[in-house]
Tab-separated table of C-alpha atoms in Angstrom:
chain	number	residue	atom	x	y	z
A	1	TYR	CA	8.898	9.752	-13.228
A	2	GLU	CA	11.316	12.771	-13.161
A	3	VAL	CA	15.200	12.884	-12.486
A	4	GLU	CA	16.592	16.428	-10.900
A	5	ASP	CA	19.792	17.862	-11.802
A	6	ARG	CA	21.146	18.244	-8.206
A	7	ASP	CA	24.241	16.736	-6.348
A	8	MET	CA	24.391	13.171	-6.227
A	9	PRO	CA	22.803	11.148	-2.723
A	10	THR	CA	25.584	9.714	-1.160
A	11	SER	CA	23.021	7.244	0.555
A	12	TYR	CA	19.193	6.031	-0.308
A	13	SER	CA	16.506	7.687	1.156
A	14	LEU	CA	13.004	7.571	0.825
A	15	GLY	CA	10.842	10.937	1.138
A	16	GLN	CA	8.076	12.242	2.889
A	17	ASN	CA	5.222	11.901	0.457
A	18	TYR	CA	3.733	15.814	-0.774
A	19	PRO	CA	0.738	16.650	-0.178
A	20	ASN	CA	0.650	14.862	2.328
A	21	PRO	CA	-2.799	14.142	3.465
A	22	PHE	CA	-3.365	14.145	-0.301
A	23	ASN	CA	-6.499	13.681	-2.708
A	24	PRO	CA	-5.930	11.805	-5.076
A	25	VAL	CA	-2.654	12.589	-6.369
A	26	THR	CA	0.817	12.809	-4.293
A	27	THR	CA	4.586	13.193	-5.013
A	28	ILE	CA	6.362	10.314	-3.497
A	29	SER	CA	10.525	11.108	-3.599
A	30	PHE	CA	13.806	8.917	-3.536
A	31	GLU	CA	17.510	9.431	-3.570
A	32	THR	CA	19.693	6.681	-5.108
A	33	PRO	CA	23.312	6.945	-5.161
A	34	GLU	CA	24.207	4.481	-7.395
A	35	THR	CA	22.735	2.509	-10.026
A	36	ALA	CA	20.491	0.075	-8.227
A	37	ASP	CA	17.334	-2.077	-8.485
A	38	ILE	CA	14.334	-0.790	-6.833
A	39	GLN	CA	11.043	-1.823	-6.196
A	40	LEU	CA	8.619	1.259	-4.837
A	41	ASN	CA	5.790	0.063	-3.509
A	42	VAL	CA	2.418	1.220	-2.383
A	43	PHE	CA	0.554	-1.098	0.827
A	44	ASN	CA	-2.576	-1.142	2.686
A	45	MET	CA	-2.910	-1.503	6.380
A	46	LEU	CA	-3.325	-4.975	5.831
A	47	GLY	CA	-0.089	-5.460	4.694
A	48	GLN	CA	-1.213	-6.063	1.069
A	49	LYS	CA	-0.046	-4.223	-1.994
A	50	ILE	CA	-1.907	-1.849	-3.831
A	51	GLU	CA	0.688	-0.389	-6.014
A	52	THR	CA	3.465	-1.286	-7.556
A	53	LEU	CA	5.298	2.904	-8.643
A	54	VAL	CA	8.695	1.543	-9.754
A	55	ALA	CA	10.424	-1.539	-10.604
A	56	GLY	CA	13.837	-1.888	-12.197
A	57	ARG	CA	17.303	-0.751	-12.444
A	58	ILE	CA	17.596	3.025	-11.926
A	59	ASN	CA	20.460	5.707	-11.993
A	60	SER	CA	21.671	7.311	-9.427
A	61	GLY	CA	20.524	10.172	-8.345
A	62	ILE	CA	17.540	11.836	-7.480
A	63	HIS	CA	13.780	10.806	-8.417
A	64	SER	CA	10.078	11.736	-7.982
A	65	VAL	CA	7.293	9.807	-8.767
A	66	THR	CA	3.732	10.558	-9.063
A	67	PHE	CA	0.878	8.255	-6.918
A	68	ASP	CA	-2.588	8.236	-8.031
A	69	ALA	CA	-5.086	7.227	-5.647
A	70	SER	CA	-7.749	7.780	-7.183
A	71	SER	CA	-9.316	4.112	-6.871
A	72	LEU	CA	-8.429	4.157	-3.586
A	73	SER	CA	-10.942	4.668	-0.675
A	74	SER	CA	-9.651	6.866	2.458
A	75	GLY	CA	-7.384	6.034	4.783
A	76	ILE	CA	-3.614	5.306	5.888
A	77	TYR	CA	-1.408	3.793	3.782
A	78	PHE	CA	1.978	2.890	3.581
A	79	TYR	CA	4.793	2.990	0.733
A	80	THR	CA	8.227	1.349	0.896
A	81	LEU	CA	11.202	1.620	-0.857
A	82	GLN	CA	13.464	-1.381	-1.501
A	83	ALA	CA	16.867	-1.618	-2.941
A	84	GLY	CA	19.440	-4.523	-1.759
A	85	GLU	CA	20.052	-4.484	1.407
A	86	PHE	CA	18.137	-1.009	1.955
A	87	ILE	CA	14.320	-0.857	3.490
A	88	GLN	CA	12.607	2.045	4.310
A	89	THR	CA	8.496	2.618	5.084
A	90	LYS	CA	6.702	6.223	5.685
A	91	GLN	CA	3.170	6.286	5.587
A	92	LEU	CA	0.852	8.223	3.621
A	93	SER	CA	-2.288	9.690	4.048
A	94	LEU	CA	-5.409	10.107	1.720
A	95	ILE	CA	-8.465	12.117	2.380
A	96	LYS	CA	-11.161	12.125	0.034
């Protein structure tokens, strides 16, 4: 993942992936206002975890991670950012 050098965020947030729909690679961005243990996971429609994109201690800042779904079939997937009490989920669409 990469850290962009901009103003420090004041709250956790999860951005919408882009491009969306995508084939087969997309970028997911998120913001952390403090150093924290986070998890960024991708799930299928049944709620099964497909992939862990980030797991561990992350410094405060604006981050982005690339998700390569070339091994997955077309469909709707969800990605969730969890940091302590903060949990946010968004939807992404893979079209092959």
